[in-house]
Amino acid sequence: MNDLITTAEAARIAGVGVSSIKRWADQALVQAIRTPGGHRRVIKSDLLRFLQNGGTPLRDDRGTRTTDFGTVVKRETAEIRANEIAPVAGTVWADEILAGDVYGIQASLLDARSRLGSWFPTSDEVSLGLREIGNRWVRGEVTVLDEHIASERLSRALAMIMHTMPSSTSAPVCVLACIAKESHTLALSLLQVCLLEAGWHPLWVGANTP
């Protein structure tokens, strides 16, 4: 998380206006992510690489002359590589799920749904956070109790959202169940919200299904 900074902090480092930072991020000249709440965070190490390679313009948005580091670096692609952003997104979601309350997580989920356009990519992004929580447990940074509390918060937040989503009994039916001896149903909850949005009527069977 130390590598994530606000656009204001990035602007101070680069000596430009905040709108320049936002424009660089939109053009994929510097890498940035959106937090679950929709706020932009710049990856500091990538910003520093951009500046060191000559990325600072001669003038910022206010018309003030800035340090000339050379010409703007052209990236090979305008898209931010997913394998570079995914670990950061996972960290952001892990922190949100571990530290947030049910209503805060619900708000973050809805913000992410608005930002990403549907529940399918939102669930994929949230799954990165769950994976990071598991990695922290392996490293001894969180306890089993912490992990269970976080999972319960996320499950309750998803349940509150699904209560507002209509489901018709005439819609195609799908069964949601875990295999025998599997008691973790959080993945089913993420799948359920996706299926509801897609027009299915999920039939919840749950854990330990023979």
Tab-separated table of N, CA and C in Angstrom, residues 1-170:
chain	number	residue	atom	x	y	z
A	1	MET	N	0.808	-1.211	0.000
A	1	MET	CA	0.000	0.000	0.000
A	1	MET	C	0.844	1.265	0.000
A	2	ASN	N	2.134	1.193	0.416
A	2	ASN	CA	2.982	2.360	0.430
A	2	ASN	C	3.249	2.882	-0.969
A	3	ASP	N	3.027	2.066	-1.988
A	3	ASP	CA	3.301	2.462	-3.364
A	3	ASP	C	2.119	3.186	-3.989
A	4	LEU	N	0.990	3.269	-3.285
A	4	LEU	CA	-0.180	3.963	-3.805
A	4	LEU	C	-0.271	5.362	-3.205
A	5	ILE	N	-0.409	6.369	-4.062
A	5	ILE	CA	-0.507	7.752	-3.598
A	5	ILE	C	-1.695	8.421	-4.273
A	6	THR	N	-2.178	9.487	-3.664
A	6	THR	CA	-3.286	10.230	-4.246
A	6	THR	C	-2.794	11.046	-5.436
A	7	THR	N	-3.728	11.537	-6.228
A	7	THR	CA	-3.350	12.376	-7.366
A	7	THR	C	-2.712	13.683	-6.895
A	8	ALA	N	-3.147	14.183	-5.727
A	8	ALA	CA	-2.535	15.406	-5.191
A	8	ALA	C	-1.076	15.165	-4.809
A	9	GLU	N	-0.803	14.012	-4.186
A	9	GLU	CA	0.573	13.676	-3.827
A	9	GLU	C	1.422	13.477	-5.078
A	10	ALA	N	0.843	12.839	-6.097
A	10	ALA	CA	1.564	12.633	-7.352
A	10	ALA	C	1.879	13.962	-8.024
A	11	ALA	N	0.927	14.887	-7.954
A	11	ALA	CA	1.146	16.206	-8.564
A	11	ALA	C	2.286	16.947	-7.873
A	12	ARG	N	2.376	16.840	-6.534
A	12	ARG	CA	3.466	17.503	-5.809
A	12	ARG	C	4.821	16.909	-6.192
A	13	ILE	N	4.865	15.585	-6.347
A	13	ILE	CA	6.120	14.928	-6.722
A	13	ILE	C	6.562	15.368	-8.115
A	14	ALA	N	5.592	15.438	-9.046
A	14	ALA	CA	5.927	15.747	-10.442
A	14	ALA	C	6.055	17.236	-10.705
A	15	GLY	N	5.522	18.084	-9.787
A	15	GLY	CA	5.568	19.524	-9.993
A	15	GLY	C	4.591	20.012	-11.037
A	16	VAL	N	3.454	19.336	-11.131
A	16	VAL	CA	2.426	19.712	-12.104
A	16	VAL	C	1.087	19.814	-11.394
A	17	GLY	N	0.054	20.156	-12.156
A	17	GLY	CA	-1.282	20.207	-11.601
A	17	GLY	C	-1.909	18.827	-11.507
A	18	VAL	N	-2.938	18.716	-10.670
A	18	VAL	CA	-3.621	17.427	-10.492
A	18	VAL	C	-4.236	16.943	-11.802
A	19	SER	N	-4.737	17.874	-12.618
A	19	SER	CA	-5.368	17.457	-13.876
A	19	SER	C	-4.354	16.835	-14.834
A	20	SER	N	-3.076	17.240	-14.725
A	20	SER	CA	-2.040	16.593	-15.542
A	20	SER	C	-1.877	15.133	-15.138
A	21	ILE	N	-1.883	14.887	-13.823
A	21	ILE	CA	-1.758	13.511	-13.333
A	21	ILE	C	-2.921	12.676	-13.836
A	22	LYS	N	-4.115	13.219	-13.764
A	22	LYS	CA	-5.293	12.483	-14.222
A	22	LYS	C	-5.217	12.210	-15.722
A	23	ARG	N	-4.714	13.201	-16.471
A	23	ARG	CA	-4.593	12.996	-17.914
A	23	ARG	C	-3.553	11.925	-18.229
A	24	TRP	N	-2.412	11.955	-17.510
A	24	TRP	CA	-1.380	10.926	-17.725
A	24	TRP	C	-1.939	9.537	-17.430
A	25	ALA	N	-2.747	9.447	-16.362
A	25	ALA	CA	-3.340	8.155	-16.011
A	25	ALA	C	-4.326	7.702	-17.079
A	26	ASP	N	-5.150	8.636	-17.583
A	26	ASP	CA	-6.116	8.295	-18.625
A	26	ASP	C	-5.421	7.831	-19.899
A	27	GLN	N	-4.237	8.386	-20.164
A	27	GLN	CA	-3.478	8.021	-21.361
A	27	GLN	C	-2.558	6.829	-21.110
A	28	ALA	N	-2.610	6.272	-19.888
A	28	ALA	CA	-1.772	5.129	-19.508
A	28	ALA	C	-0.286	5.458	-19.570
A	29	LEU	N	0.054	6.732	-19.371
A	29	LEU	CA	1.458	7.115	-19.270
A	29	LEU	C	2.000	6.800	-17.886
A	30	VAL	N	1.123	6.874	-16.893
A	30	VAL	CA	1.449	6.402	-15.549
A	30	VAL	C	0.331	5.460	-15.127
A	31	GLN	N	0.674	4.484	-14.329
A	31	GLN	CA	-0.313	3.493	-13.923
A	31	GLN	C	-1.070	3.961	-12.683
A	32	ALA	N	-2.384	3.794	-12.727
A	32	ALA	CA	-3.244	4.168	-11.611
A	32	ALA	C	-4.379	3.164	-11.528
A	33	ILE	N	-4.966	3.053	-10.363
A	33	ILE	CA	-6.118	2.176	-10.170
A	33	ILE	C	-7.235	2.981	-9.521
A	34	ARG	N	-8.403	2.411	-9.523
A	34	ARG	CA	-9.533	2.971	-8.780
A	34	ARG	C	-9.730	2.138	-7.519
A	35	THR	N	-9.878	2.785	-6.389
A	35	THR	CA	-10.178	2.077	-5.159
A	35	THR	C	-11.615	1.568	-5.229
A	36	PRO	N	-12.005	0.655	-4.344
A	36	PRO	CA	-13.403	0.208	-4.351
A	36	PRO	C	-14.394	1.363	-4.248
A	37	GLY	N	-13.968	2.467	-3.621
A	37	GLY	CA	-14.837	3.632	-3.515
A	37	GLY	C	-14.796	4.542	-4.717
A	38	GLY	N	-13.994	4.186	-5.742
A	38	GLY	CA	-13.947	4.965	-6.968
A	38	GLY	C	-12.886	6.046	-7.011
A	39	HIS	N	-12.040	6.142	-5.982
A	39	HIS	CA	-10.996	7.165	-5.966
A	39	HIS	C	-9.764	6.673	-6.710
A	40	ARG	N	-9.121	7.600	-7.418
A	40	ARG	CA	-7.945	7.243	-8.191
A	40	ARG	C	-6.714	7.224	-7.300
A	41	ARG	N	-5.885	6.185	-7.447
A	41	ARG	CA	-4.611	6.098	-6.748
A	41	ARG	C	-3.514	5.809	-7.774
A	42	VAL	N	-2.442	6.579	-7.693
A	42	VAL	CA	-1.328	6.448	-8.626
A	42	VAL	C	-0.274	5.530	-8.018
A	43	ILE	N	0.311	4.681	-8.847
A	43	ILE	CA	1.390	3.806	-8.390
A	43	ILE	C	2.677	4.623	-8.402
A	44	LYS	N	3.184	4.925	-7.218
A	44	LYS	CA	4.296	5.861	-7.074
A	44	LYS	C	5.537	5.422	-7.839
A	45	SER	N	5.892	4.149	-7.735
A	45	SER	CA	7.101	3.677	-8.405
A	45	SER	C	7.004	3.854	-9.914
A	46	ASP	N	5.789	3.684	-10.478
A	46	ASP	CA	5.629	3.864	-11.916
A	46	ASP	C	5.718	5.339	-12.290
A	47	LEU	N	5.172	6.211	-11.438
A	47	LEU	CA	5.285	7.646	-11.677
A	47	LEU	C	6.750	8.070	-11.682
A	48	LEU	N	7.535	7.568	-10.732
A	48	LEU	CA	8.949	7.930	-10.665
A	48	LEU	C	9.702	7.424	-11.891
A	49	ARG	N	9.365	6.215	-12.349
A	49	ARG	CA	9.997	5.705	-13.568
A	49	ARG	C	9.652	6.589	-14.758
A	50	PHE	N	8.395	7.021	-14.816
A	50	PHE	CA	7.934	7.894	-15.897
A	50	PHE	C	8.716	9.206	-15.901
A	51	LEU	N	8.904	9.787	-14.730
A	51	LEU	CA	9.634	11.053	-14.632
A	51	LEU	C	11.115	10.860	-14.957
A	52	GLN	N	11.698	9.795	-14.454
A	52	GLN	CA	13.120	9.543	-14.694
A	52	GLN	C	13.413	9.281	-16.164
A	53	ASN	N	12.430	8.751	-16.879
A	53	ASN	CA	12.611	8.472	-18.303
A	53	ASN	C	12.241	9.657	-19.190
A	54	GLY	N	11.963	10.790	-18.558
A	54	GLY	CA	11.706	11.992	-19.353
A	54	GLY	C	10.254	12.275	-19.597
A	55	GLY	N	9.404	11.988	-18.660
A	55	GLY	CA	7.979	12.113	-18.914
A	55	GLY	C	7.331	13.419	-18.526
A	56	THR	N	8.035	14.320	-17.820
A	56	THR	CA	7.395	15.549	-17.354
A	56	THR	C	7.299	16.577	-18.474
A	57	PRO	N	6.130	17.158	-18.714
A	57	PRO	CA	6.000	18.175	-19.759
A	57	PRO	C	6.679	19.469	-19.347
A	58	LEU	N	6.904	20.353	-20.332
A	58	LEU	CA	7.568	21.628	-20.037
A	58	LEU	C	6.672	22.555	-19.241
A	59	ARG	N	5.362	22.447	-19.433
A	59	ARG	CA	4.441	23.317	-18.715
A	59	ARG	C	3.325	22.486	-18.117
A	60	ASP	N	2.898	22.883	-16.914
A	60	ASP	CA	1.790	22.154	-16.305
A	60	ASP	C	0.484	22.822	-16.681
A	61	ASP	N	-0.627	22.425	-16.050
A	61	ASP	CA	-1.947	22.918	-16.431
A	61	ASP	C	-2.143	24.392	-16.101
A	62	ARG	N	-1.313	24.915	-15.222
A	62	ARG	CA	-1.490	26.321	-14.826
A	62	ARG	C	-0.611	27.238	-15.666
A	63	GLY	N	0.110	26.694	-16.660
A	63	GLY	CA	0.958	27.500	-17.504
A	63	GLY	C	2.297	27.819	-16.874
A	64	THR	N	2.621	27.224	-15.722
A	64	THR	CA	3.873	27.482	-15.034
A	64	THR	C	4.944	26.564	-15.571
A	65	ARG	N	6.127	27.105	-15.875
A	65	ARG	CA	7.200	26.289	-16.424
A	65	ARG	C	7.712	25.343	-15.341
A	66	THR	N	7.906	24.081	-15.711
A	66	THR	CA	8.392	23.084	-14.777
A	66	THR	C	9.737	22.584	-15.262
A	67	THR	N	10.364	21.727	-14.453
A	67	THR	CA	11.664	21.185	-14.799
A	67	THR	C	11.579	20.380	-16.086
A	68	ASP	N	12.539	20.599	-16.978
A	68	ASP	CA	12.554	19.882	-18.246
A	68	ASP	C	13.319	18.576	-18.090
A	69	PHE	N	12.578	17.454	-18.021
A	69	PHE	CA	13.200	16.147	-17.913
A	69	PHE	C	13.378	15.504	-19.290
A	70	GLY	N	12.982	16.201	-20.349
A	70	GLY	CA	13.108	15.633	-21.693
A	70	GLY	C	11.750	15.421	-22.319
A	71	THR	N	11.714	14.628	-23.332
A	71	THR	CA	10.473	14.403	-24.077
A	71	THR	C	9.610	13.349	-23.391
A	72	VAL	N	8.336	13.359	-23.720
A	72	VAL	CA	7.392	12.429	-23.113
A	72	VAL	C	7.670	11.015	-23.620
A	73	VAL	N	7.693	10.082	-22.691
A	73	VAL	CA	7.935	8.694	-23.053
A	73	VAL	C	6.681	8.107	-23.679
A	74	LYS	N	6.864	7.398	-24.769
A	74	LYS	CA	5.744	6.692	-25.399
A	74	LYS	C	5.730	5.256	-24.927
A	75	ARG	N	4.596	4.840	-24.366
A	75	ARG	CA	4.469	3.465	-23.918
A	75	ARG	C	4.196	2.553	-25.104
A	76	GLU	N	4.541	1.281	-24.976
A	76	GLU	CA	4.297	0.316	-26.031
A	76	GLU	C	2.806	0.136	-26.277
A	77	THR	N	2.009	0.290	-25.232
A	77	THR	CA	0.570	0.142	-25.369
A	77	THR	C	-0.125	1.129	-24.473
A	78	ALA	N	-1.346	1.532	-24.838
A	78	ALA	CA	-2.104	2.476	-24.028
A	78	ALA	C	-2.841	1.784	-22.894
A	79	GLU	N	-2.862	0.468	-22.903
A	79	GLU	CA	-3.569	-0.272	-21.866
A	79	GLU	C	-2.630	-0.613	-20.722
A	80	ILE	N	-3.121	-0.473	-19.502
A	80	ILE	CA	-2.354	-0.882	-18.334
A	80	ILE	C	-2.378	-2.396	-18.246
A	81	ARG	N	-1.215	-3.011	-18.108
A	81	ARG	CA	-1.138	-4.469	-18.089
A	81	ARG	C	-1.802	-5.015	-16.829
A	82	ALA	N	-2.700	-5.985	-17.045
A	82	ALA	CA	-3.491	-6.517	-15.935
A	82	ALA	C	-2.619	-7.203	-14.895
A	83	ASN	N	-1.542	-7.857	-15.328
A	83	ASN	CA	-0.715	-8.579	-14.361
A	83	ASN	C	0.068	-7.638	-13.460
A	84	GLU	N	0.167	-6.359	-13.825
A	84	GLU	CA	0.828	-5.380	-12.970
A	84	GLU	C	-0.155	-4.737	-11.999
A	85	ILE	N	-1.398	-4.560	-12.454
A	85	ILE	CA	-2.406	-3.876	-11.642
A	85	ILE	C	-3.093	-4.826	-10.669
A	86	ALA	N	-3.256	-6.095	-11.061
A	86	ALA	CA	-4.014	-7.040	-10.251
A	86	ALA	C	-3.522	-7.135	-8.809
A	87	PRO	N	-2.193	-7.236	-8.551
A	87	PRO	CA	-1.764	-7.317	-7.149
A	87	PRO	C	-2.156	-6.091	-6.332
A	88	VAL	N	-2.148	-4.915	-6.960
A	88	VAL	CA	-2.512	-3.696	-6.249
A	88	VAL	C	-4.005	-3.669	-5.966
A	89	ALA	N	-4.819	-4.050	-6.963
A	89	ALA	CA	-6.266	-4.111	-6.760
A	89	ALA	C	-6.617	-5.112	-5.665
A	90	GLY	N	-5.900	-6.235	-5.637
A	90	GLY	CA	-6.132	-7.221	-4.593
A	90	GLY	C	-5.830	-6.682	-3.220
A	91	THR	N	-4.757	-5.901	-3.103
A	91	THR	CA	-4.393	-5.298	-1.818
A	91	THR	C	-5.457	-4.316	-1.355
A	92	VAL	N	-5.950	-3.504	-2.288
A	92	VAL	CA	-6.978	-2.508	-1.949
A	92	VAL	C	-8.248	-3.191	-1.447
A	93	TRP	N	-8.693	-4.228	-2.156
A	93	TRP	CA	-9.912	-4.924	-1.739
A	93	TRP	C	-9.704	-5.696	-0.442
A	94	ALA	N	-8.534	-6.293	-0.261
A	94	ALA	CA	-8.260	-7.014	0.987
A	94	ALA	C	-8.346	-6.078	2.177
A	95	ASP	N	-7.745	-4.897	2.052
A	95	ASP	CA	-7.797	-3.916	3.141
A	95	ASP	C	-9.235	-3.486	3.415
A	96	GLU	N	-10.003	-3.294	2.337
A	96	GLU	CA	-11.397	-2.860	2.490
A	96	GLU	C	-12.220	-3.924	3.213
A	97	ILE	N	-12.076	-5.184	2.809
A	97	ILE	CA	-12.884	-6.260	3.391
A	97	ILE	C	-12.478	-6.537	4.831
A	98	LEU	N	-11.181	-6.464	5.116
A	98	LEU	CA	-10.705	-6.739	6.478
A	98	LEU	C	-11.041	-5.620	7.449
A	99	ALA	N	-10.991	-4.374	6.986
A	99	ALA	CA	-11.145	-3.240	7.899
A	99	ALA	C	-12.529	-2.603	7.859
A	100	GLY	N	-13.253	-2.777	6.759
A	100	GLY	CA	-14.520	-2.082	6.614
A	100	GLY	C	-15.664	-2.756	7.343
A	101	ASP	N	-16.757	-1.994	7.544
A	101	ASP	CA	-17.958	-2.601	8.096
A	101	ASP	C	-18.858	-3.054	6.948
A	102	VAL	N	-19.960	-3.700	7.275
A	102	VAL	CA	-20.824	-4.283	6.249
A	102	VAL	C	-21.344	-3.213	5.302
A	103	TYR	N	-21.768	-2.071	5.848
A	103	TYR	CA	-22.338	-1.020	4.999
A	103	TYR	C	-21.275	-0.356	4.144
A	104	GLY	N	-20.066	-0.220	4.674
A	104	GLY	CA	-18.976	0.337	3.884
A	104	GLY	C	-18.601	-0.575	2.734
A	105	ILE	N	-18.570	-1.881	2.993
A	105	ILE	CA	-18.260	-2.845	1.942
A	105	ILE	C	-19.368	-2.844	0.893
A	106	GLN	N	-20.608	-2.748	1.347
A	106	GLN	CA	-21.728	-2.686	0.403
A	106	GLN	C	-21.579	-1.476	-0.513
A	107	ALA	N	-21.248	-0.328	0.058
A	107	ALA	CA	-21.072	0.888	-0.743
A	107	ALA	C	-19.922	0.724	-1.739
A	108	SER	N	-18.836	0.102	-1.297
A	108	SER	CA	-17.697	-0.112	-2.187
A	108	SER	C	-18.046	-1.064	-3.331
A	109	LEU	N	-18.834	-2.086	-3.026
A	109	LEU	CA	-19.281	-3.010	-4.068
A	109	LEU	C	-20.129	-2.294	-5.112
A	110	LEU	N	-21.043	-1.449	-4.657
A	110	LEU	CA	-21.908	-0.731	-5.593
A	110	LEU	C	-21.111	0.278	-6.415
A	111	ASP	N	-20.137	0.921	-5.786
A	111	ASP	CA	-19.272	1.843	-6.524
A	111	ASP	C	-18.480	1.102	-7.600
A	112	ALA	N	-17.963	-0.077	-7.239
A	112	ALA	CA	-17.194	-0.864	-8.205
A	112	ALA	C	-18.088	-1.340	-9.344
A	113	ARG	N	-19.321	-1.731	-9.013
A	113	ARG	CA	-20.281	-2.153	-10.048
A	113	ARG	C	-20.545	-1.012	-11.022
A	114	SER	N	-20.676	0.197	-10.506
A	114	SER	CA	-20.895	1.361	-11.362
A	114	SER	C	-19.673	1.645	-12.230
A	115	ARG	N	-18.507	1.487	-11.649
A	115	ARG	CA	-17.255	1.772	-12.361
A	115	ARG	C	-16.968	0.743	-13.448
A	116	LEU	N	-17.227	-0.536	-13.167
A	116	LEU	CA	-16.853	-1.616	-14.079
A	116	LEU	C	-17.966	-2.025	-15.039
A	117	GLY	N	-19.207	-1.632	-14.742
A	117	GLY	CA	-20.282	-1.835	-15.700
A	117	GLY	C	-21.170	-3.041	-15.479
A	118	SER	N	-20.723	-4.028	-14.717
A	118	SER	CA	-21.562	-5.187	-14.419
A	118	SER	C	-20.964	-5.925	-13.226
A	119	TRP	N	-21.708	-6.935	-12.744
A	119	TRP	CA	-21.231	-7.679	-11.575
A	119	TRP	C	-20.158	-8.707	-11.922
A	120	PHE	N	-20.062	-9.110	-13.176
A	120	PHE	CA	-19.058	-10.117	-13.521
A	120	PHE	C	-17.631	-9.594	-13.302
A	121	PRO	N	-17.225	-8.460	-13.904
A	121	PRO	CA	-15.886	-7.953	-13.621
A	121	PRO	C	-15.710	-7.496	-12.182
A	122	THR	N	-16.811	-7.037	-11.564
A	122	THR	CA	-16.729	-6.641	-10.154
A	122	THR	C	-16.377	-7.844	-9.285
A	123	SER	N	-17.029	-8.980	-9.542
A	123	SER	CA	-16.732	-10.188	-8.773
A	123	SER	C	-15.297	-10.653	-9.003
A	124	ASP	N	-14.829	-10.536	-10.234
A	124	ASP	CA	-13.441	-10.899	-10.525
A	124	ASP	C	-12.482	-10.032	-9.705
A	125	GLU	N	-12.768	-8.741	-9.633
A	125	GLU	CA	-11.894	-7.827	-8.906
A	125	GLU	C	-11.933	-8.120	-7.412
A	126	VAL	N	-13.131	-8.362	-6.865
A	126	VAL	CA	-13.256	-8.682	-5.442
A	126	VAL	C	-12.512	-9.980	-5.124
A	127	SER	N	-12.556	-10.930	-6.060
A	127	SER	CA	-11.866	-12.202	-5.852
A	127	SER	C	-10.368	-12.008	-5.662
A	128	LEU	N	-9.806	-10.978	-6.294
A	128	LEU	CA	-8.387	-10.672	-6.088
A	128	LEU	C	-8.127	-10.321	-4.623
A	129	GLY	N	-9.077	-9.605	-4.015
A	129	GLY	CA	-8.941	-9.264	-2.601
A	129	GLY	C	-9.023	-10.488	-1.714
A	130	LEU	N	-9.935	-11.416	-2.042
A	130	LEU	CA	-10.053	-12.644	-1.260
A	130	LEU	C	-8.791	-13.483	-1.365
A	131	ARG	N	-8.210	-13.511	-2.556
A	131	ARG	CA	-6.953	-14.244	-2.739
A	131	ARG	C	-5.838	-13.622	-1.901
A	132	GLU	N	-5.816	-12.287	-1.858
A	132	GLU	CA	-4.793	-11.605	-1.067
A	132	GLU	C	-4.976	-11.876	0.422
A	133	ILE	N	-6.221	-11.933	0.891
A	133	ILE	CA	-6.470	-12.268	2.295
A	133	ILE	C	-5.938	-13.669	2.596
A	134	GLY	N	-6.172	-14.603	1.674
A	134	GLY	CA	-5.637	-15.951	1.848
A	134	GLY	C	-4.113	-15.958	1.900
A	135	ASN	N	-3.492	-15.147	1.040
A	135	ASN	CA	-2.029	-15.053	1.059
A	135	ASN	C	-1.522	-14.483	2.380
A	136	ARG	N	-2.263	-13.524	2.925
A	136	ARG	CA	-1.855	-12.939	4.209
A	136	ARG	C	-1.982	-13.969	5.335
A	137	TRP	N	-2.989	-14.819	5.238
A	137	TRP	CA	-3.131	-15.881	6.240
A	137	TRP	C	-1.946	-16.837	6.159
A	138	VAL	N	-1.548	-17.185	4.944
A	138	VAL	CA	-0.395	-18.074	4.761
A	138	VAL	C	0.863	-17.440	5.354
A	139	ARG	N	0.994	-16.118	5.199
A	139	ARG	CA	2.175	-15.415	5.718
A	139	ARG	C	2.069	-15.125	7.211
A	140	GLY	N	0.939	-15.467	7.820
A	140	GLY	CA	0.755	-15.239	9.244
A	140	GLY	C	0.384	-13.822	9.598
A	141	GLU	N	-0.086	-13.036	8.610
A	141	GLU	CA	-0.424	-11.634	8.846
A	141	GLU	C	-1.858	-11.454	9.329
A	142	VAL	N	-2.724	-12.415	9.063
A	142	VAL	CA	-4.096	-12.401	9.580
A	142	VAL	C	-4.397	-13.775	10.166
A	143	THR	N	-5.309	-13.828	11.099
A	143	THR	CA	-5.687	-15.092	11.723
A	143	THR	C	-6.868	-15.718	10.983
A	144	VAL	N	-7.153	-16.961	11.311
A	144	VAL	CA	-8.326	-17.619	10.748
A	144	VAL	C	-9.586	-16.863	11.149
A	145	LEU	N	-9.616	-16.357	12.380
A	145	LEU	CA	-10.772	-15.583	12.837
A	145	LEU	C	-10.937	-14.318	12.002
A	146	ASP	N	-9.827	-13.603	11.736
A	146	ASP	CA	-9.891	-12.406	10.892
A	146	ASP	C	-10.477	-12.752	9.523
A	147	GLU	N	-10.016	-13.853	8.962
A	147	GLU	CA	-10.470	-14.278	7.638
A	147	GLU	C	-11.966	-14.592	7.643
A	148	HIS	N	-12.435	-15.268	8.691
A	148	HIS	CA	-13.854	-15.628	8.767
A	148	HIS	C	-14.728	-14.393	8.971
A	149	ILE	N	-14.269	-13.470	9.801
A	149	ILE	CA	-15.039	-12.237	10.023
A	149	ILE	C	-15.143	-11.445	8.724
A	150	ALA	N	-14.040	-11.334	7.999
A	150	ALA	CA	-14.037	-10.604	6.736
A	150	ALA	C	-14.974	-11.259	5.726
A	151	SER	N	-14.940	-12.583	5.640
A	151	SER	CA	-15.812	-13.301	4.714
A	151	SER	C	-17.281	-13.095	5.064
A	152	GLU	N	-17.585	-13.095	6.367
A	152	GLU	CA	-18.967	-12.886	6.797
A	152	GLU	C	-19.445	-11.482	6.455
A	153	ARG	N	-18.570	-10.485	6.627
A	153	ARG	CA	-18.943	-9.109	6.265
A	153	ARG	C	-19.262	-9.007	4.777
A	154	LEU	N	-18.400	-9.599	3.958
A	154	LEU	CA	-18.620	-9.542	2.516
A	154	LEU	C	-19.891	-10.285	2.135
A	155	SER	N	-20.136	-11.438	2.749
A	155	SER	CA	-21.349	-12.208	2.463
A	155	SER	C	-22.602	-11.417	2.811
A	156	ARG	N	-22.584	-10.747	3.953
A	156	ARG	CA	-23.749	-9.952	4.370
A	156	ARG	C	-23.958	-8.762	3.439
A	157	ALA	N	-22.855	-8.129	3.013
A	157	ALA	CA	-22.962	-6.994	2.093
A	157	ALA	C	-23.555	-7.444	0.756
A	158	LEU	N	-23.104	-8.600	0.254
A	158	LEU	CA	-23.652	-9.130	-0.987
A	158	LEU	C	-25.124	-9.491	-0.826
A	159	ALA	N	-25.483	-10.054	0.332
A	159	ALA	CA	-26.874	-10.429	0.574
A	159	ALA	C	-27.784	-9.211	0.556
A	160	MET	N	-27.334	-8.105	1.156
A	160	MET	CA	-28.143	-6.888	1.159
A	160	MET	C	-28.350	-6.369	-0.258
A	161	ILE	N	-27.323	-6.482	-1.083
A	161	ILE	CA	-27.452	-6.042	-2.472
A	161	ILE	C	-28.422	-6.938	-3.229
A	162	MET	N	-28.304	-8.248	-3.027
A	162	MET	CA	-29.163	-9.183	-3.773
A	162	MET	C	-30.628	-9.072	-3.384
A	163	HIS	N	-30.885	-8.620	-2.162
A	163	HIS	CA	-32.276	-8.433	-1.737
A	163	HIS	C	-32.969	-7.351	-2.558
A	164	THR	N	-32.188	-6.479	-3.180
A	164	THR	CA	-32.762	-5.390	-3.988
A	164	THR	C	-32.849	-5.765	-5.463
A	165	MET	N	-32.379	-6.960	-5.834
A	165	MET	CA	-32.355	-7.369	-7.234
A	165	MET	C	-33.533	-8.295	-7.514
A	166	PRO	N	-34.378	-7.961	-8.475
A	166	PRO	CA	-35.556	-8.793	-8.753
A	166	PRO	C	-35.163	-10.130	-9.355
A	167	SER	N	-35.944	-11.155	-9.036
A	167	SER	CA	-35.736	-12.493	-9.606
A	167	SER	C	-37.096	-13.115	-9.887
A	168	SER	N	-37.319	-13.502	-11.118
A	168	SER	CA	-38.605	-14.081	-11.509
A	168	SER	C	-38.538	-15.609	-11.445
A	169	THR	N	-39.585	-16.207	-10.927
A	169	THR	CA	-39.643	-17.669	-10.866
A	169	THR	C	-39.799	-18.289	-12.249
A	170	SER	N	-40.139	-17.460	-13.252
A	170	SER	CA	-40.249	-17.962	-14.622
A	170	SER	C	-38.912	-17.887	-15.362
